[in-house]
Amino acid sequence: MDLKSKINLESLPKHIAIIMDGNGRWAKKHGKPRVFGHRNGVKAVRDTTEAAAELGVENITLYAFSTENWNRPLLEVNALMALLVETIRGEISTLNKNNIRLKAIGDLKKLPPRSYKALMEGIESTKNNTRMNLILALNYSARWEIMNAVQNIAQKIEDKQLISANIDEKTFENELSTSGIPDPELLIRTSGESRISNFLLWQIAYSELYFTPILWPEFRRDHLYEAIIDFQNRERRFGKTSEQVAK
Ligand code: IPE
Ligand code: IPE
Ligand code: MG
């Protein structure tokens, strides 16, 4: 059965966000150290990114490292940061070939200098690509992002560039790291966990949530297609009644 042909290309989500979870459990299942799971997760990133770009999805955001992930064993944190450098350096030419632009959200300045540098090089080298944005959430947490936005707004008021009466959703969104990118219509989380783990709290206000038991290193394009087909069969009501939204 060809899943791809079941997708309606006219109503694709413009933005898909993914919580890539289950690397550790996948490694354990194979009797390997957790880092083996992270390494194999890169294959899933590649296949998912390519599939999304081929379909015509405009933005894909991947949760790669949360603010809370610094609390993991140092060995694992270091391996993840090294993997980030290696992966970005290794993938830049493919991203350019596929016309995909790399972006990042999160408290990036706090990444180790080597990782930060590789990331900035990747972003710079792909900045003219137009087919799809691949947005990595790195040292990201939604509460950090929201607090950061609040501080920026307070600073603008102190600097007399803004008055409090003029703060609206638009002003606020402009201070988020996702500014300029539409909210994700579809949020996928792998590995069977049904939680958000501090990801895009503001932006997912009306996102469709899709939880799958697949562990991230096993996630492939067909799983993405399944998620999109599921999404396209939902009725998004935005507070209205079913009768109101039915065409
Ligand atoms: C997701 O897989 C990758 C990161 C959070 C960096 P995990 O490493 O969380 O895998 P599990 O949840 O322990 O299986
Ligand atoms: C969420 O996964 C963060 C990323 C995928 C980067 P975690 O594995 O860190 O989430 P929790 O701790 O199970 O909520
Ligand atoms: Mg996890």
CSV table of N, CA and C in Angstrom, one decimal, residues 84 88-89 92 102-109 111 113-127 138:
chain,number,residue,atom,x,y,z
A,84,LEU,N,26.3,16.4,17.3
A,84,LEU,CA,25.7,17.6,16.7
A,84,LEU,C,26.7,18.2,15.7
A,88,ILE,N,26.1,18.1,11.6
A,88,ILE,CA,25.9,19.3,10.8
A,88,ILE,C,27.0,19.4,9.8
A,89,ARG,N,28.2,19.2,10.2
A,89,ARG,CA,29.3,19.2,9.2
A,89,ARG,C,29.1,18.2,8.0
A,92,ILE,N,25.8,19.3,5.6
A,92,ILE,CA,25.6,20.6,5.0
A,92,ILE,C,25.5,20.5,3.5
A,102,LEU,N,18.9,25.5,7.1
A,102,LEU,CA,19.0,25.1,8.5
A,102,LEU,C,18.8,26.3,9.4
A,103,LYS,N,18.0,26.2,10.4
A,103,LYS,CA,17.8,27.2,11.4
A,103,LYS,C,17.8,26.6,12.8
A,104,ALA,N,17.9,27.4,13.8
A,104,ALA,CA,17.9,26.8,15.2
A,104,ALA,C,17.1,27.7,16.1
A,105,ILE,N,16.5,27.1,17.1
A,105,ILE,CA,15.8,27.9,18.2
A,105,ILE,C,16.3,27.4,19.5
A,106,GLY,N,16.4,28.2,20.5
A,106,GLY,CA,16.8,27.9,21.8
A,106,GLY,C,17.9,28.8,22.3
A,107,ASP,N,18.4,28.6,23.5
A,107,ASP,CA,19.4,29.4,24.1
A,107,ASP,C,20.8,29.0,23.5
A,108,LEU,N,21.0,29.4,22.3
A,108,LEU,CA,22.1,28.8,21.5
A,108,LEU,C,23.5,29.2,22.0
A,109,LYS,N,23.6,30.4,22.6
A,109,LYS,CA,24.9,30.9,23.0
A,109,LYS,C,25.5,30.1,24.2
A,111,LEU,N,25.5,26.8,24.2
A,111,LEU,CA,26.0,25.6,23.7
A,111,LEU,C,27.5,25.6,23.8
A,113,PRO,N,31.2,25.9,22.7
A,113,PRO,CA,31.7,26.7,21.5
A,113,PRO,C,31.8,25.9,20.2
A,114,ARG,N,32.3,24.7,20.3
A,114,ARG,CA,32.5,23.9,19.0
A,114,ARG,C,31.1,23.6,18.4
A,115,SER,N,30.1,23.3,19.2
A,115,SER,CA,28.8,23.0,18.7
A,115,SER,C,28.2,24.3,18.1
A,116,TYR,N,28.3,25.4,18.9
A,116,TYR,CA,27.8,26.6,18.4
A,116,TYR,C,28.4,27.1,17.1
A,117,LYS,N,29.7,26.9,16.9
A,117,LYS,CA,30.4,27.3,15.7
A,117,LYS,C,29.9,26.4,14.5
A,118,ALA,N,29.8,25.1,14.7
A,118,ALA,CA,29.3,24.3,13.6
A,118,ALA,C,27.9,24.6,13.2
A,119,LEU,N,27.1,24.9,14.2
A,119,LEU,CA,25.7,25.3,14.0
A,119,LEU,C,25.6,26.6,13.2
A,120,MET,N,26.4,27.6,13.6
A,120,MET,CA,26.4,28.9,12.9
A,120,MET,C,26.9,28.7,11.4
A,121,GLU,N,27.9,27.8,11.3
A,121,GLU,CA,28.4,27.6,9.9
A,121,GLU,C,27.3,27.0,9.0
A,122,GLY,N,26.6,26.0,9.6
A,122,GLY,CA,25.5,25.4,8.9
A,122,GLY,C,24.4,26.3,8.5
A,123,ILE,N,24.1,27.2,9.5
A,123,ILE,CA,23.0,28.2,9.2
A,123,ILE,C,23.4,29.2,8.1
A,124,GLU,N,24.7,29.6,8.2
A,124,GLU,CA,25.2,30.6,7.3
A,124,GLU,C,25.2,30.0,5.9
A,125,SER,N,25.8,28.8,5.8
A,125,SER,CA,26.0,28.1,4.5
A,125,SER,C,24.7,27.8,3.8
A,126,THR,N,23.6,27.6,4.5
A,126,THR,CA,22.3,27.2,3.9
A,126,THR,C,21.3,28.4,3.8
A,127,LYS,N,21.7,29.6,4.2
A,127,LYS,CA,20.7,30.7,4.4
A,127,LYS,C,20.0,31.1,3.2
A,138,LEU,N,17.6,23.5,20.1
A,138,LEU,CA,18.8,23.1,20.8
A,138,LEU,C,18.9,23.9,22.1
